[in-house]
CSV table of C-alpha atoms (C1' of nucleotides) in Angstrom, one decimal:
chain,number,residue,atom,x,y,z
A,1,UNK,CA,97.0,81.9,101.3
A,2,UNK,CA,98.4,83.4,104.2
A,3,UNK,CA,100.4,86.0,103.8
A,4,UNK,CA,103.3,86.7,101.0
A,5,UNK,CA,106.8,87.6,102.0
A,6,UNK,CA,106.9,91.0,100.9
A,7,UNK,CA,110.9,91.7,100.0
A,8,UNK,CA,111.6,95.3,100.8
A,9,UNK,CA,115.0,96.6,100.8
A,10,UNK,CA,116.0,100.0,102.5
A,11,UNK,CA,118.7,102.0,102.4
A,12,UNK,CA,119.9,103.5,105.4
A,13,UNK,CA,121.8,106.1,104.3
A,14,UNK,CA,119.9,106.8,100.5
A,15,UNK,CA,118.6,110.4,103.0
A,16,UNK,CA,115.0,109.2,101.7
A,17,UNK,CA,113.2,108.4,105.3
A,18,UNK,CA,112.3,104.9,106.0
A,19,UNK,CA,109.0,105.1,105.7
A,20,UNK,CA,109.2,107.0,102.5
A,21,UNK,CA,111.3,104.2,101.3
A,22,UNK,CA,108.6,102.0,102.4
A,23,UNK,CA,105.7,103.7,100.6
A,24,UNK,CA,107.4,104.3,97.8
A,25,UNK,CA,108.2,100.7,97.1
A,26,UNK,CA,104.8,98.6,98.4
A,27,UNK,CA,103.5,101.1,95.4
A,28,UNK,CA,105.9,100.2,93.0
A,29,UNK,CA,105.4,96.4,93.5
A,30,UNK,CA,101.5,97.0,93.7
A,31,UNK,CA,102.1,98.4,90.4
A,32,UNK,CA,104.6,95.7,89.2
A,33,UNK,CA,102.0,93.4,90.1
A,34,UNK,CA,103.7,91.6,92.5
A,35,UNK,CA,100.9,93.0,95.4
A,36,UNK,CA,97.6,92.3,94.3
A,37,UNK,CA,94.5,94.1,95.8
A,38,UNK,CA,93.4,91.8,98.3
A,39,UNK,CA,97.0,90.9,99.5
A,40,UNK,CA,97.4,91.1,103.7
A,41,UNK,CA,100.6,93.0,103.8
A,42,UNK,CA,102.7,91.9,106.8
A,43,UNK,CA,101.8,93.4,110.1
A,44,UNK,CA,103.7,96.7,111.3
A,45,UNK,CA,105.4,94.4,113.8
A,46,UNK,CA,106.9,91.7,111.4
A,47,UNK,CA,107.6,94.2,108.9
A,48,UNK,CA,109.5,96.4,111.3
A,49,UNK,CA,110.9,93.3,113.0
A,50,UNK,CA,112.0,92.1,109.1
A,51,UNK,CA,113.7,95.7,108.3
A,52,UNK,CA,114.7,96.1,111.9
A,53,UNK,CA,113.2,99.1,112.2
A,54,UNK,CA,110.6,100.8,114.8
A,55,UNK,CA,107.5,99.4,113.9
A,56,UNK,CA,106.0,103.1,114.3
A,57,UNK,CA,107.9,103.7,111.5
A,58,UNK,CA,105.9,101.1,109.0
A,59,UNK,CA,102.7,102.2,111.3
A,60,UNK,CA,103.7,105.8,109.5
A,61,UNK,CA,104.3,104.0,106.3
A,62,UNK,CA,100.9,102.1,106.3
A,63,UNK,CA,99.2,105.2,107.6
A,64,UNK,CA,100.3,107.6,104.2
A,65,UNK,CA,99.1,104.3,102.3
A,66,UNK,CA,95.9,104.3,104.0
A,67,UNK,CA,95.5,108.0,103.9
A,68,UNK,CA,95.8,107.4,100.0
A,69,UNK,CA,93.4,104.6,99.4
A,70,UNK,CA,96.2,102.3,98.6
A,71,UNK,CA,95.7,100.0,101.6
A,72,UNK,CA,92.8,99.4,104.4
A,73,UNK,CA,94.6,99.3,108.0
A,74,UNK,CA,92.5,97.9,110.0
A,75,UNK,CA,93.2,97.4,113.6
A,76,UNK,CA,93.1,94.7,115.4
A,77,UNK,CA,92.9,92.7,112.2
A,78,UNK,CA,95.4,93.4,110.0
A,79,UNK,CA,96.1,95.6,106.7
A,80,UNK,CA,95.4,94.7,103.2
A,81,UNK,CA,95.7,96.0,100.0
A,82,UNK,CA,92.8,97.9,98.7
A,83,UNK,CA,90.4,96.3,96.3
A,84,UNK,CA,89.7,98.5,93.7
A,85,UNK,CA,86.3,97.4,91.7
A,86,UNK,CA,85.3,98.6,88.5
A,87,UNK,CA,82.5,101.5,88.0
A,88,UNK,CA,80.1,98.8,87.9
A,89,UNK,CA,81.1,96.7,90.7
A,90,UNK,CA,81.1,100.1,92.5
A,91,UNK,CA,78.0,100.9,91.5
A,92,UNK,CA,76.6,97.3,93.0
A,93,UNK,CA,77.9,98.4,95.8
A,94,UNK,CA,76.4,101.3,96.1
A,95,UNK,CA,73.1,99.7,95.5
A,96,UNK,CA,74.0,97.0,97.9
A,97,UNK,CA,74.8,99.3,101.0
A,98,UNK,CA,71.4,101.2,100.4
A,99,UNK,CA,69.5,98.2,100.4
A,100,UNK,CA,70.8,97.0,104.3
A,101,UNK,CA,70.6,100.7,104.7
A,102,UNK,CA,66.7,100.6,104.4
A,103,UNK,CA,66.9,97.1,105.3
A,104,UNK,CA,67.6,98.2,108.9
A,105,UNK,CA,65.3,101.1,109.0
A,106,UNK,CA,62.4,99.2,107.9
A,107,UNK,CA,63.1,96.4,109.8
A,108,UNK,CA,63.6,98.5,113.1
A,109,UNK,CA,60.0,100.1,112.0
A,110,UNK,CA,58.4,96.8,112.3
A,111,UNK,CA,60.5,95.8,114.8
A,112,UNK,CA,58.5,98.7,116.7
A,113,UNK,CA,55.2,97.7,115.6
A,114,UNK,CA,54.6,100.1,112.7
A,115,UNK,CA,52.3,99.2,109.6
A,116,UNK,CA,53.6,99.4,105.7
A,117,UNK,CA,51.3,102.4,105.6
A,118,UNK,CA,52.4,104.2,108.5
A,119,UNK,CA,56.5,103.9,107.2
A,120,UNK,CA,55.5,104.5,103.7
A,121,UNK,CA,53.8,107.6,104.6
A,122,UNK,CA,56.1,109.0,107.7
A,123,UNK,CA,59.0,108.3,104.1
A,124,UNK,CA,57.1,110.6,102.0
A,125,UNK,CA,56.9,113.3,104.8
A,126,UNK,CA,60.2,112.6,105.7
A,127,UNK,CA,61.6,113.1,101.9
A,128,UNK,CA,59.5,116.2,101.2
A,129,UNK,CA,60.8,117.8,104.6
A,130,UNK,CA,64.0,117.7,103.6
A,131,UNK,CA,63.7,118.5,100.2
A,132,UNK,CA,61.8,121.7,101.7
A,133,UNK,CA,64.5,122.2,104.1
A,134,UNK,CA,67.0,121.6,100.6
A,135,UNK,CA,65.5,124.7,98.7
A,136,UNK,CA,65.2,127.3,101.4
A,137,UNK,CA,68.8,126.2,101.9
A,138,UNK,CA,69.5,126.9,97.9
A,139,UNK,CA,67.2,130.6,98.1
A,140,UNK,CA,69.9,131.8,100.9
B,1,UNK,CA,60.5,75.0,109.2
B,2,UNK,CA,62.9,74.2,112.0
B,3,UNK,CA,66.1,76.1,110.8
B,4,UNK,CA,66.7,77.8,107.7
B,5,UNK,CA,70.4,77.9,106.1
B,6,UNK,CA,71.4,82.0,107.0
B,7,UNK,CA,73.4,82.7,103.9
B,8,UNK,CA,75.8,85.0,104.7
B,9,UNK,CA,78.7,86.5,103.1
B,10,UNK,CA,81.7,87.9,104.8
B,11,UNK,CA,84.5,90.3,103.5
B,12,UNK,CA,87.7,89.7,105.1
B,13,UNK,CA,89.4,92.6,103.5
B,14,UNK,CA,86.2,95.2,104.2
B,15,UNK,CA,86.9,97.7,106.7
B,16,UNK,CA,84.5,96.4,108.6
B,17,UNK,CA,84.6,94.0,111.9
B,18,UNK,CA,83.7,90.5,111.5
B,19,UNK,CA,80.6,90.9,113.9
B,20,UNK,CA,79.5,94.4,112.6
B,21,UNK,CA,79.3,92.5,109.1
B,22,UNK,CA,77.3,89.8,110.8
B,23,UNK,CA,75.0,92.1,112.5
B,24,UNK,CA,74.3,94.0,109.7
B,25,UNK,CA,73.5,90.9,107.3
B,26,UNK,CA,71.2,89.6,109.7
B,27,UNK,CA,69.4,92.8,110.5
B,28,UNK,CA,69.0,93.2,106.7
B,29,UNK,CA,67.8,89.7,105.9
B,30,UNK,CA,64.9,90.0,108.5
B,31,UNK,CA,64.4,93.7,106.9
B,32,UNK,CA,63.8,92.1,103.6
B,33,UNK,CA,61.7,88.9,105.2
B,34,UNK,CA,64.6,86.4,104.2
B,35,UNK,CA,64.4,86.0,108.3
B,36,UNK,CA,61.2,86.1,110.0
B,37,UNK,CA,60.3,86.6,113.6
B,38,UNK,CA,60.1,82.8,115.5
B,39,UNK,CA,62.6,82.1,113.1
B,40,UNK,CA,65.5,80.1,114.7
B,41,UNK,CA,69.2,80.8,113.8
B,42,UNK,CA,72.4,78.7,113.5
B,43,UNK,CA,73.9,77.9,116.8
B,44,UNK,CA,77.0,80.0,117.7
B,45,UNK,CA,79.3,77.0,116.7
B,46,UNK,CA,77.2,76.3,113.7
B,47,UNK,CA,77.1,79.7,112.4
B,48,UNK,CA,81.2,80.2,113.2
B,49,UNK,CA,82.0,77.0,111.8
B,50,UNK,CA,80.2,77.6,108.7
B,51,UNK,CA,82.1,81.3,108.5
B,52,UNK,CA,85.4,80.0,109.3
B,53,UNK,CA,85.6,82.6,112.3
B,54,UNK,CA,85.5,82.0,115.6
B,55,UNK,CA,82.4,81.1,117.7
B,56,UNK,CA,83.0,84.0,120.1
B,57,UNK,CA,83.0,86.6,117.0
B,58,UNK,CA,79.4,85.0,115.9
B,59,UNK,CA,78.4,85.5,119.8
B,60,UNK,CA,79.8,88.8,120.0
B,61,UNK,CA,76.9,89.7,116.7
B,62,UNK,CA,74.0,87.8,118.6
B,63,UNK,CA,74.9,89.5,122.2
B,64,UNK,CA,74.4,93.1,120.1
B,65,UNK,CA,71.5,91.9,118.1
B,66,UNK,CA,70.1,90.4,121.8
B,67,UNK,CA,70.6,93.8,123.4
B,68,UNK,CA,68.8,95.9,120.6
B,69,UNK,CA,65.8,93.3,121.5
B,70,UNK,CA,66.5,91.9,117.5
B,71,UNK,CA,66.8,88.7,118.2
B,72,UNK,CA,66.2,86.3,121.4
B,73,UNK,CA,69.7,84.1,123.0
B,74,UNK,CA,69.0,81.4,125.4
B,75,UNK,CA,72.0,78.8,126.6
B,76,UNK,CA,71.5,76.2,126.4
B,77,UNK,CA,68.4,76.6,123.5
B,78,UNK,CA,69.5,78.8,120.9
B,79,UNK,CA,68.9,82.0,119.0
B,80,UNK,CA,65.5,83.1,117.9
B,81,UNK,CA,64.3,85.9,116.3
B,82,UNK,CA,62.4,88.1,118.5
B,83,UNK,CA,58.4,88.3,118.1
B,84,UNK,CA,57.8,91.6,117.3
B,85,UNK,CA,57.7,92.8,120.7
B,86,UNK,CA,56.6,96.8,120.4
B,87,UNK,CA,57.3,98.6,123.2
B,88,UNK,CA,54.5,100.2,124.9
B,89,UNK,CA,54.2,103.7,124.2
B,90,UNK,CA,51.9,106.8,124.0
B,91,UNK,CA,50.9,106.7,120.6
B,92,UNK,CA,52.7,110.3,120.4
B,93,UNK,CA,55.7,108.7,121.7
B,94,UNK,CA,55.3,105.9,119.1
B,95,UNK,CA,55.2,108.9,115.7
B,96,UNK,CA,57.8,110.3,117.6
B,97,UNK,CA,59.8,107.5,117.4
B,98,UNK,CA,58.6,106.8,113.9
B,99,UNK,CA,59.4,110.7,112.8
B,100,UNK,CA,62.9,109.9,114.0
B,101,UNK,CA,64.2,106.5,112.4
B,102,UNK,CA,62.8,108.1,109.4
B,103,UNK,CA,64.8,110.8,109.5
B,104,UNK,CA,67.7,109.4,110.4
B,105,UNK,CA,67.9,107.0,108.1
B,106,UNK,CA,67.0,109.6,105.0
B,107,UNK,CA,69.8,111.6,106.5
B,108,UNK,CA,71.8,109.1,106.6
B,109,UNK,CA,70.8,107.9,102.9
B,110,UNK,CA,71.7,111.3,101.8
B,111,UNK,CA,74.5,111.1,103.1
B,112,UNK,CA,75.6,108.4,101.2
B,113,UNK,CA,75.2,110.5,98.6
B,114,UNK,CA,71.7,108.2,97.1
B,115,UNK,CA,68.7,110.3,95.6
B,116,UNK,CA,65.7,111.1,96.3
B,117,UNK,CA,64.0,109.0,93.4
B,118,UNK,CA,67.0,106.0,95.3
B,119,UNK,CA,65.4,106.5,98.5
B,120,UNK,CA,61.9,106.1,97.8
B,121,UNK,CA,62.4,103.2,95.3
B,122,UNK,CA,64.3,101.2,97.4
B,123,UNK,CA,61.9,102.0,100.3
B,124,UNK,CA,59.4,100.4,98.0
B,125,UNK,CA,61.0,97.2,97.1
B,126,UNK,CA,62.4,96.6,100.4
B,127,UNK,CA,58.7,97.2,101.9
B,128,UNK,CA,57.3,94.5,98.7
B,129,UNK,CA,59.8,92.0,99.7
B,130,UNK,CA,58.7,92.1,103.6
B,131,UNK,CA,55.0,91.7,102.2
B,132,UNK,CA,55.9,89.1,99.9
B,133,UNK,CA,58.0,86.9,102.6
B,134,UNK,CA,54.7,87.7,105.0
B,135,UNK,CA,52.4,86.3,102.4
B,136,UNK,CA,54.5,83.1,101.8
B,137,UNK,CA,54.5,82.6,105.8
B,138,UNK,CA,51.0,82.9,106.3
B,139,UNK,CA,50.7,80.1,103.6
B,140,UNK,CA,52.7,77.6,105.5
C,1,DT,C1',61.0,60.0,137.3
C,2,DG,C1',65.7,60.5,137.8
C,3,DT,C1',70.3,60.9,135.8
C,4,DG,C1',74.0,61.2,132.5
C,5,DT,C1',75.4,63.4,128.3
C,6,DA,C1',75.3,66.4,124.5
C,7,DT,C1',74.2,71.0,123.1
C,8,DT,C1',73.8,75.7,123.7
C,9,DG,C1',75.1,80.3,125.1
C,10,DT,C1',78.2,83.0,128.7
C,11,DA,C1',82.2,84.8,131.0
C,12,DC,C1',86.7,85.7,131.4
C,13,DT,C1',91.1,85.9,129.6
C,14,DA,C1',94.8,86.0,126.2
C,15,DA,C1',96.9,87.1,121.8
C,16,DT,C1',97.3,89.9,117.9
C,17,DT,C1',96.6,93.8,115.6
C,18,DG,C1',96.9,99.0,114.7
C,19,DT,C1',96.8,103.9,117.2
C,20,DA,C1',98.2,107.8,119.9
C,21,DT,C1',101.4,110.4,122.3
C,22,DC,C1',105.6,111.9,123.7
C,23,DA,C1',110.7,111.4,124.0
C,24,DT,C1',115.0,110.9,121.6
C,25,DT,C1',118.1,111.5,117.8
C,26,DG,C1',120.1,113.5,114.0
C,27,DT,C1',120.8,117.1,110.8
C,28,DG,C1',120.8,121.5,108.8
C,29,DT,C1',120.8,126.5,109.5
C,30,DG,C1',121.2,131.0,111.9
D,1,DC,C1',127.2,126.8,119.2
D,2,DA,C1',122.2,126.9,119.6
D,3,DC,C1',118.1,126.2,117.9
D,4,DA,C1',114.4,124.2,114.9
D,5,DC,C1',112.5,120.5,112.7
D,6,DA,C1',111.9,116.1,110.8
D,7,DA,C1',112.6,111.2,111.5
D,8,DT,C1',112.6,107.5,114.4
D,9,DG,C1',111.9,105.1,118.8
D,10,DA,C1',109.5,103.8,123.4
D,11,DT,C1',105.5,103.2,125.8
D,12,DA,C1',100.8,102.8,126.8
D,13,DC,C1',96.4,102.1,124.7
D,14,DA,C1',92.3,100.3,122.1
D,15,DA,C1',90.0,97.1,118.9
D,16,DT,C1',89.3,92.6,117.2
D,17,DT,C1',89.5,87.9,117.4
D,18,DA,C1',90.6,83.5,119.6
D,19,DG,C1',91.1,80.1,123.6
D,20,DT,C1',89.3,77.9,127.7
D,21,DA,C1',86.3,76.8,131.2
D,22,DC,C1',81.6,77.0,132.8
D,23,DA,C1',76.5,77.2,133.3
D,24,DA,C1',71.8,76.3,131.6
D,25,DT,C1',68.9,73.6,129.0
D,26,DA,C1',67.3,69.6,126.4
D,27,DC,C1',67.0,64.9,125.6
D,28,DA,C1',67.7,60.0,125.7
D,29,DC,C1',67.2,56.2,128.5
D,30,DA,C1',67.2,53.4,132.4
DNA sequence: TGTGTATTGTACTAATTGTATCATTGTGTG
DNA sequence: CACACAATGATACAATTAGTACAATACACA
């Protein structure tokens, strides 16, 4: 699966701008169905090339859609519409970036010759520092 | 054990680059003991061709990972993870050090918006896992 | 022990992608 | 008409990944 073709069709003189036009419809077939999250969309270039527009003028298009959480832009690589998990999947997530979160840290710890006790311990001080830190915050 | 199999999963659509994903999986498995110092990894070519990227985006990981001491790159040998080389400091220097990946990492946790009660358990099963893959190692 | 070959990582470059900034155009309003 | 402002275009840039050639090492085998 490459990409899909993506049929957009604008209306030069509608006075809606282009990239309005633009937004407005990758929505409407993301909500037709006919994007799915997942789906690369075309790059500014081909798009603009396709439309014959200024590619600055999808950039601005991809940007609003970005901005929303509609699409990832990602440069370099491409843009894709945004996957959006369920609460759960979310939540797995969640768990997931925690865990190579203290993967790292721990790791790095070792990595620098510390024992179990020592990182267990410097965690404790480190968690009731900030906690401190937390409530004289909350008195103020 | 002469080379294990380096699961790793990649997210094309994430946000994130190719080799940051790769860095970060590999930093975490040998967080969590999956990967153990001496351990060799897949060969550039090897790894890329399992990952269906390009070798130079698998080097790009390991020439990070090489830099921040993680792991060891020698042409014409391979990749190995490094042996816990800790760097020789005062032992003030060393809690200092300690002090400061801790709280960067809790900051950074909290950030993330994870709990206290988060923190600290995931701190404890990430420590039980290292154990656990020590254990197994010093049976072989 | 020497030598050819395969294997491994490295270096440099190119191609593809999105980003940032400013210039130009067009349109409406005083 | 003159000005303001929004939309679009032009240009240069940065990030990511891929392509190609090369260098270091290991290893088989004469």
């Amino acid at each position: 699966m490459a990409e899909k073709k993506l049929t957009l069709l604008l209306d030069f003189h509608s006075g809606l701008p282009i990239y309005t036009q633009i937004v407005n419809q990758i929505q409407s077939q993301l909500a037709n169905g006919i994007l799915k999250p997942g789906d690369q969309l075309p790059t500014v270039r081909a798009l603009a090339s396709e439309l014959r527009v200024n590619f600055n003028t999808v950039a601005r298009a991809y940007r609003i859609l970005d901005e929303a959480r509609i699409i990832s832009t990602q440069q370099g690589r491409g843009t894709y519409i945004t996957e959006i998990p369920p609460p759960e999947v979310t939540e797995k997530l969640r768990r997931e970036s925690l865990s190579e979160l203290t993967g790292r840290f721990i790791g790095e710890a070792f990595r620098l010759g510390f024992s179990e006790r020592e990182v267990s311990q410097m965690v404790r001080d480190s968690l009731k520092s900030w906690k401190e830190a937390k409530n004289v915050k909350d008195e103020e």
